[in-house]
Short mmCIF file of C-alpha atoms in Angstrom, two decimals:
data_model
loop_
_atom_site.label_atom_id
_atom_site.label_comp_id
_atom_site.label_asym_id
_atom_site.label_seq_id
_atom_site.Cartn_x
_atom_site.Cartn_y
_atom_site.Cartn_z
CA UNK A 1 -14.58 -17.28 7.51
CA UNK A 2 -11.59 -17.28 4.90
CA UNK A 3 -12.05 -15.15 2.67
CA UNK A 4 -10.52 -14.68 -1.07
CA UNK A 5 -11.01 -12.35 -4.18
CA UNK A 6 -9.88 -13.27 -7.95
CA UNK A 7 -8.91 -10.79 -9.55
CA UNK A 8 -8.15 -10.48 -13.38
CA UNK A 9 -4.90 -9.52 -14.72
CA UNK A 10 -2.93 -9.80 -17.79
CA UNK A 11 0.23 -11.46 -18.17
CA UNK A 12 2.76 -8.33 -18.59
CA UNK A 13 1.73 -7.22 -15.08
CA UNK A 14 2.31 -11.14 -14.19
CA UNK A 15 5.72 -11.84 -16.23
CA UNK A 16 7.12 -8.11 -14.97
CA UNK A 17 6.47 -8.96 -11.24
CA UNK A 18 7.47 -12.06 -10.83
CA UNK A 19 10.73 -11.77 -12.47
CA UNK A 20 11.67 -9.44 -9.89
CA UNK A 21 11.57 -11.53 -6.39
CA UNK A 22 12.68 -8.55 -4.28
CA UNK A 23 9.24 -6.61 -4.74
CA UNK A 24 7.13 -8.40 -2.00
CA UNK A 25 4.60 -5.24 -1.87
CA UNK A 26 2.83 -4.58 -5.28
CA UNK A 27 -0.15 -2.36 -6.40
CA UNK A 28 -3.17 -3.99 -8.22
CA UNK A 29 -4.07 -0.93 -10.16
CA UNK A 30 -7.69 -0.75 -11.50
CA UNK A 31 -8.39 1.55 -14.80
CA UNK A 32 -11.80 2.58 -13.68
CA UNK A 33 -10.76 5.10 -10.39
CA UNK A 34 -14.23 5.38 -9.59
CA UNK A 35 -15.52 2.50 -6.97
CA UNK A 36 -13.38 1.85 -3.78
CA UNK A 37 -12.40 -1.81 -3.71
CA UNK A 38 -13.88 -3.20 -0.26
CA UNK A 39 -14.55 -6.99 -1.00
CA UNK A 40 -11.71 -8.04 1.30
CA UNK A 41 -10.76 -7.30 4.97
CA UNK A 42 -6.67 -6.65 5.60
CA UNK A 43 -5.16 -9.98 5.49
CA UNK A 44 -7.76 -12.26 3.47
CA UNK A 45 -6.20 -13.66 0.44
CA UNK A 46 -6.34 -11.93 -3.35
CA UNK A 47 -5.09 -14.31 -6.39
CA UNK A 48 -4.01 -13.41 -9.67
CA UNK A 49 -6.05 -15.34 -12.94
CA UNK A 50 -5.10 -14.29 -16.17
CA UNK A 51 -7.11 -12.86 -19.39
CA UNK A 52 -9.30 -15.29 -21.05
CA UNK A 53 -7.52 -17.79 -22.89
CA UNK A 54 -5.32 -18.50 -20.21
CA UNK A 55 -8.18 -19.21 -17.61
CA UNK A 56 -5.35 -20.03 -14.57
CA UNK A 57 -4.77 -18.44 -11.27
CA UNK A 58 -1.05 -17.83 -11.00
CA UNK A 59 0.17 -16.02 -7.80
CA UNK A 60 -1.32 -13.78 -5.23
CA UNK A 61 -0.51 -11.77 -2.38
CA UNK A 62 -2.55 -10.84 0.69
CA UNK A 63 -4.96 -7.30 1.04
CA UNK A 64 -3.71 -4.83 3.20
CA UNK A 65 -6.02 -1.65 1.99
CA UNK A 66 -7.78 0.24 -1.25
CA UNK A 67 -7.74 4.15 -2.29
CA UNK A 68 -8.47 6.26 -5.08
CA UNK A 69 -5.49 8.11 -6.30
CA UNK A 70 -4.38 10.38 -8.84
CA UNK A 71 -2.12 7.90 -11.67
CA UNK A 72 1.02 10.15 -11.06
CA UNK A 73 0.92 9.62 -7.12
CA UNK A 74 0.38 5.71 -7.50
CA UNK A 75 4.13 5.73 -9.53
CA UNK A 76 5.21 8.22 -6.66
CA UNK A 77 4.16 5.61 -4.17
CA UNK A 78 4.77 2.08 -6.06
CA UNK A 79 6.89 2.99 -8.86
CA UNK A 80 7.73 -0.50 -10.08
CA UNK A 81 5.05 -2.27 -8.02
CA UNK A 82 2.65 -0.98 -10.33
CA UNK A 83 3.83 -3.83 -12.67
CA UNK A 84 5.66 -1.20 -15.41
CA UNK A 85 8.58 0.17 -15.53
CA UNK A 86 7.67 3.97 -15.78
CA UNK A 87 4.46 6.46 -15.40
CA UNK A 88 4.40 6.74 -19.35
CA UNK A 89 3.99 2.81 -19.46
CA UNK A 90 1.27 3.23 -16.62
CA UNK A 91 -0.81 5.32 -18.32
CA UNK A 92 -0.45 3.80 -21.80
CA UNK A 93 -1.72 0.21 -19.81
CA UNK A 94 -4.52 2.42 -18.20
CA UNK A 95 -5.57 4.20 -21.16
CA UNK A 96 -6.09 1.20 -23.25
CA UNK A 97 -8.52 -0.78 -20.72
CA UNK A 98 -9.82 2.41 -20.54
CA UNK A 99 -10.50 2.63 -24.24
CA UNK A 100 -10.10 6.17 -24.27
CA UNK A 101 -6.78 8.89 -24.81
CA UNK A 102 -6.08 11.11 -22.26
CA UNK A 103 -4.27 14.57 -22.43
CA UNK A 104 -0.51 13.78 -21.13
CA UNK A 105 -0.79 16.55 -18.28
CA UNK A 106 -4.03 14.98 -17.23
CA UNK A 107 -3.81 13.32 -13.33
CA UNK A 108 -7.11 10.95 -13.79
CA UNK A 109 -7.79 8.73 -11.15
CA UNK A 110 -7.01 5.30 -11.13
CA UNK A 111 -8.04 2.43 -7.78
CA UNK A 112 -5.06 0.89 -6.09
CA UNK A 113 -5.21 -2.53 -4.14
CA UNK A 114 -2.20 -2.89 -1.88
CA UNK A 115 -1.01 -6.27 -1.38
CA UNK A 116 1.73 -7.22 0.45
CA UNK A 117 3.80 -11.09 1.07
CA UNK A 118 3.26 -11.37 -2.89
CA UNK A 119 3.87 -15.37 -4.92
CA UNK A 120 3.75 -16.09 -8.05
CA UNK A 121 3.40 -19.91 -9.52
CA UNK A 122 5.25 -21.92 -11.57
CA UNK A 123 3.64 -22.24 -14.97
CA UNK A 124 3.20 -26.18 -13.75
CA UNK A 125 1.28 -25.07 -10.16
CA UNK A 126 -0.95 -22.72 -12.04
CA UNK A 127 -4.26 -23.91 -10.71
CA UNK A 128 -7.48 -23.94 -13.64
CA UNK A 129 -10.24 -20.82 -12.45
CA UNK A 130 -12.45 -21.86 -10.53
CA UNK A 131 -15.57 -23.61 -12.18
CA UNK A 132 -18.23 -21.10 -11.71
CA UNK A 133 -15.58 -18.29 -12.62
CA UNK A 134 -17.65 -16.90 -16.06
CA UNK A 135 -15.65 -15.70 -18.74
CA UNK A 136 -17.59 -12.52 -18.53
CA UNK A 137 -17.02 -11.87 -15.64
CA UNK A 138 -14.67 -8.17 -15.94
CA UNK A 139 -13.06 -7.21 -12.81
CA UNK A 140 -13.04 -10.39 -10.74
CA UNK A 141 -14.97 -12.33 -7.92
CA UNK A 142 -15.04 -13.26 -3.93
CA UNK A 143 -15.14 -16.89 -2.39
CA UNK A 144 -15.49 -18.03 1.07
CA UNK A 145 -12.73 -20.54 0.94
CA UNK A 146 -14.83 -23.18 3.56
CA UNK A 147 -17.63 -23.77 1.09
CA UNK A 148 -18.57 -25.08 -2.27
CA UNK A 149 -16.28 -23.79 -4.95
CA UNK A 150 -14.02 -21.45 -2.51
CA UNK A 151 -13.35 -24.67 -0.68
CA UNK A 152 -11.94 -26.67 -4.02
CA UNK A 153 -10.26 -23.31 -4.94
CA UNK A 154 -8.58 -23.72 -1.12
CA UNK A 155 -7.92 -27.22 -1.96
CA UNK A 156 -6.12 -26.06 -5.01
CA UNK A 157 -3.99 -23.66 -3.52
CA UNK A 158 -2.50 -25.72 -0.53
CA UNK A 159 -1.93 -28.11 -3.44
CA UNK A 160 0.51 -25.44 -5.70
CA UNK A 161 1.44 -23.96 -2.19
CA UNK A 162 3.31 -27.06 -0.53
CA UNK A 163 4.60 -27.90 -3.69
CA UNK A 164 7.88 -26.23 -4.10
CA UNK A 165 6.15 -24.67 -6.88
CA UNK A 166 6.80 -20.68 -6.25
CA UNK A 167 8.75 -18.75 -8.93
CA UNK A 168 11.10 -17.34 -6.26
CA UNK A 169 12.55 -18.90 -2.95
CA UNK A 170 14.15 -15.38 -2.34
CA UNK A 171 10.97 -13.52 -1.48
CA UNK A 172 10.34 -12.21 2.11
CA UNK A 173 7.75 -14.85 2.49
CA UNK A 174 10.04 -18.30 1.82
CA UNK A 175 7.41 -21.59 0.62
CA UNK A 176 6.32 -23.47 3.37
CA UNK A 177 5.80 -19.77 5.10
CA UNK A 178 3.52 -18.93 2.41
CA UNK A 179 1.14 -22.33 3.14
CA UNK A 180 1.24 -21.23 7.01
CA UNK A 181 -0.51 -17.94 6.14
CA UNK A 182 -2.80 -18.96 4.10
CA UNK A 183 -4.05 -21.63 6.54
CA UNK A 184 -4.41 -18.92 9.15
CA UNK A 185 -5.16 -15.34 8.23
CA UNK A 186 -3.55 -13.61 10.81
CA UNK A 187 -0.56 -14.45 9.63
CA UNK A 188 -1.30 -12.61 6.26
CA UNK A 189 -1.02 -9.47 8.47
CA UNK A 190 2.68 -8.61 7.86
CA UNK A 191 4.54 -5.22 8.27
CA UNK A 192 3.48 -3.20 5.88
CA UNK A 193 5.57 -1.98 2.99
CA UNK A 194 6.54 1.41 2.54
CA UNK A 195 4.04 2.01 -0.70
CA UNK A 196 1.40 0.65 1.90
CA UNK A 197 2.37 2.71 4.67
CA UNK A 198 2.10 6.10 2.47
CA UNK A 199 -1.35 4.97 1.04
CA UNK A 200 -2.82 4.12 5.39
CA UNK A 201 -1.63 7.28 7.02
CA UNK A 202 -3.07 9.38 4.19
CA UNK A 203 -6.47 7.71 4.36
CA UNK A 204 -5.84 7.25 7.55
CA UNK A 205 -5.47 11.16 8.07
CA UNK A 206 -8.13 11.81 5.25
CA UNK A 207 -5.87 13.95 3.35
CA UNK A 208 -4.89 16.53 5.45
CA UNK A 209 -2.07 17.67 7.23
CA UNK A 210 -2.05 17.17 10.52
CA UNK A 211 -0.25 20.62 11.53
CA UNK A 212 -1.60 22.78 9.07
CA UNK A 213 -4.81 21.27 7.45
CA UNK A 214 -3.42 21.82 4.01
CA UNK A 215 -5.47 19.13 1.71
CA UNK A 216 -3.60 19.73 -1.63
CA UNK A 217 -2.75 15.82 -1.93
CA UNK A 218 0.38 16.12 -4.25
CA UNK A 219 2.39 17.98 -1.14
CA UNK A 220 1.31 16.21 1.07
CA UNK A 221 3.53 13.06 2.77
CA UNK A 222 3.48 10.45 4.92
CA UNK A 223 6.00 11.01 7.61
CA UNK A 224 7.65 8.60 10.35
CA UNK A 225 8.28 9.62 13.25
CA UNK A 226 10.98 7.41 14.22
CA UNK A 227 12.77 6.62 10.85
CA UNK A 228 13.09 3.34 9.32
CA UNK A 229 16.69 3.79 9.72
CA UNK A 230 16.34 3.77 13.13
CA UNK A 231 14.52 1.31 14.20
CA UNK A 232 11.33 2.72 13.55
CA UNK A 233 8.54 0.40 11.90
CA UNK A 234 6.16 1.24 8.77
CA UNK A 235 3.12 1.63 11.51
CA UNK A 236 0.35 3.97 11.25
CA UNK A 237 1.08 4.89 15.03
CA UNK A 238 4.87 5.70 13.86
CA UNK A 239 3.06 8.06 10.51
CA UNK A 240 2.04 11.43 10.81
CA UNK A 241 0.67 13.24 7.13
CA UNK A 242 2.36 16.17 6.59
CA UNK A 243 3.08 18.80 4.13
CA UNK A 244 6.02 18.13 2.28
CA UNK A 245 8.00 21.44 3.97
CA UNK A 246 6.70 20.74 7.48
CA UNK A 247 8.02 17.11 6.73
CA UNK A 248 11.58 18.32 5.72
CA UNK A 249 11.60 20.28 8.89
CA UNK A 250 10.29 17.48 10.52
CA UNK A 251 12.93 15.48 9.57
CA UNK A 252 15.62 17.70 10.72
CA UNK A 253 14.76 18.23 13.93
CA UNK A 254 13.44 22.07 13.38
CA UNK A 255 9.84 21.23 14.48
CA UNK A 256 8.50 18.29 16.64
CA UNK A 257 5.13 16.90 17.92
CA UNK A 258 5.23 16.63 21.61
CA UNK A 259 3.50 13.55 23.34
CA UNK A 260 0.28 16.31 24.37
CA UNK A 261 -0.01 16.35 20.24
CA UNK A 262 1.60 19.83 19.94
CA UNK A 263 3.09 21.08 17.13
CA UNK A 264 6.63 22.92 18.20
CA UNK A 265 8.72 24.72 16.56
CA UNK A 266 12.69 24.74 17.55
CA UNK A 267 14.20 28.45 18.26
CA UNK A 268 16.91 26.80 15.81
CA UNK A 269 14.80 27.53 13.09
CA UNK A 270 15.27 31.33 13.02
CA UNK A 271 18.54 31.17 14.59
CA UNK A 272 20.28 29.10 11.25
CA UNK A 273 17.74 30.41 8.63
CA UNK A 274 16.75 34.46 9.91
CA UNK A 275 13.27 33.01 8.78
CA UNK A 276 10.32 30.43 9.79
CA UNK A 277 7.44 33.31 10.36
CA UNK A 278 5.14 30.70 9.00
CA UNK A 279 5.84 27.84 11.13
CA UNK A 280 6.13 29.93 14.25
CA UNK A 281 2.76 30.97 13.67
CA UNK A 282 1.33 27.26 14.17
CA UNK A 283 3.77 26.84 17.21
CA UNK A 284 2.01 25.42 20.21
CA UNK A 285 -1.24 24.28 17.98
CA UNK A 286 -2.96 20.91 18.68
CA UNK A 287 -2.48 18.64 15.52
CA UNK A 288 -5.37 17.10 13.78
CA UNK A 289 -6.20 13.26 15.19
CA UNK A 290 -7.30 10.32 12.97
CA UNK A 291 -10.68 9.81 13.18
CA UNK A 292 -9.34 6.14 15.05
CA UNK A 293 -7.91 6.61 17.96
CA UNK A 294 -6.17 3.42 17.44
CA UNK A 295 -4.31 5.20 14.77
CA UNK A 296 -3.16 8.21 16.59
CA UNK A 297 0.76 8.72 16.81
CA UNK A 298 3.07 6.61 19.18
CA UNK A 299 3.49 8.91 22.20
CA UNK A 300 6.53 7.35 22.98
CA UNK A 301 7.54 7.40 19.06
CA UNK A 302 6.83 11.26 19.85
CA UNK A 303 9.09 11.20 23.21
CA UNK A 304 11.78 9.58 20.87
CA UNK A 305 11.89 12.34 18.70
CA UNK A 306 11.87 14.66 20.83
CA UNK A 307 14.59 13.83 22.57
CA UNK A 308 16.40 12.16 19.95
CA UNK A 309 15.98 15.09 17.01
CA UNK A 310 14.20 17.98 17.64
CA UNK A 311 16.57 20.45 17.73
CA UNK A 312 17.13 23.00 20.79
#
């Protein structure tokens, strides 16, 4: 079954996004930060329909996951993607769907819906909401896209799809590439984005370091174990969550994970710095696992780095 969700939006988030063709990840924000999103499965299709007067869906992007985050660590993670162009903006745009004024140095909670392979119409492609879409209807609402209205709304799409009719040729996903995934889901399934790839292995991870069990979320980071600049990929098998310091080491080769999911910790360490007491202390511990095994790191990802960067 195809699956898609409508979400509403208003047309700052729309105009700000779409003007910039090189963001092909992007964070539907949510004011509320109190219900998970889980209407969609990674890879079904989520559109974009404006406020009420302008009843049109114009753009979407496909689901990769949901969370629940503090306001300041969705700008850490999306920055830009978040449809503003600074925190401060962010949390005026919450606060007034919110209705309420915050205290500046409060971190409220705000949902995040990661999309990635995002397209925006052309105001001539936008395609009129669906015809059981209610205009009180606040948040937004699913279709199976093989029956009744979801089909026409499918119908619709494929329509504005093969039609030339994107704002932006340059995105990752060109237009006739666009039409392809939406036909078959699977396709929707890209690499993830970085923004993504933060949000997965911390969920993934459930907010806890995997050397040191430190759940303090603002230290805490999603690292790769083979860098992006090497070849590595954004892949939950190439993340581990760390704390930010154990990450820096990480990074430089002063500490590894062996393939037997060890942490080590490089002689190095004490030999350049006369310090590490701390780290020493977890050498040799067992890391903490995802909860999916299918998540776990990349042995040979592990291998690499151990070879390639840990320091001896």
């Amino acid at each position: 079954m195809r699956k898609a969700f409508v979400g509403i939006t208003d047309s700052e988030w729309f105009e700000f996004l779409a003007n910039r063709p090189e963001l092909t990840e992007v964070n539907f924000w949510q004011p509320g930060g109190k219900v998970l999103f889980s209407a969609l499965a990674p890879g079904d299709l989520f559109l974009f329909k404006l406020h009420s007067p302008n009843n049109y869906i114009v753009g979407g992007g496909f689901f990769e996951t949901a969370s629940l985050l503090p306001v300041s660590i969705a700008w850490e993670t999306f920055g830009p993607m978040n449809g503003v162009a600074s925190l401060e903006e962010l949390r005026r745009k919450v606060e007034r769907f919110r209705r309420t004024a915050s205290p500046s140095n409060e971190d409220y909670t705000i949902g995040n819906i990661v999309l990635q392979n995002v397209f925006f119409f052309h105001r001539t492609a936008w395609i009129p909401s669906p015809r059981d879409f209610s205009l009180n209807i606040v948040q937004g609402k699913g279709y199976d896209l093989d029956t009744g209205t979801g089909r026409e709304l499918a119908a619709a799409l494929e329509v504005s799809l093969n039609g030339g009719q994107l704002v932006s040729t340059q995105r990752t996903v060109a237009e006739g590439m666009v039409s392809r995934m939406f036909s078959d889901p699977v396709l929707g399934r890209r690499r993830l984005g970085q923004g993504g790839f933060r949000i997965r292995v911390t969920d993934t991870y459930e907010r806890q370091c995997a050397v040191s069990g430190e759940h303090t979320l603002p230290v805490l980071e999603a690292a790769h174990i083979k860098p992006v600049s090497r070849g590595g990929e954004h892949k939950i098998s190439n993340g581990l969550l760390l704390r930010s310091d154990i990450h820096t080491l990480f990074d430089r080769g002063y500490v590894t994970i062996t393939p037997d999911l060890r942490f080590r910790v490089s002689g190095r360490l004490n030999e350049d710095w006369q310090n590490g007491k701390v780290y020493y202390a977890l050498d040799q511990r067992p890391i903490r696992l995802p909860t999916d095994a299918a998540c776990s790191p990349d042995r040979e990802m592990l291998e690499w780095h151990g070879q390639s960067v840990f320091l001896r």
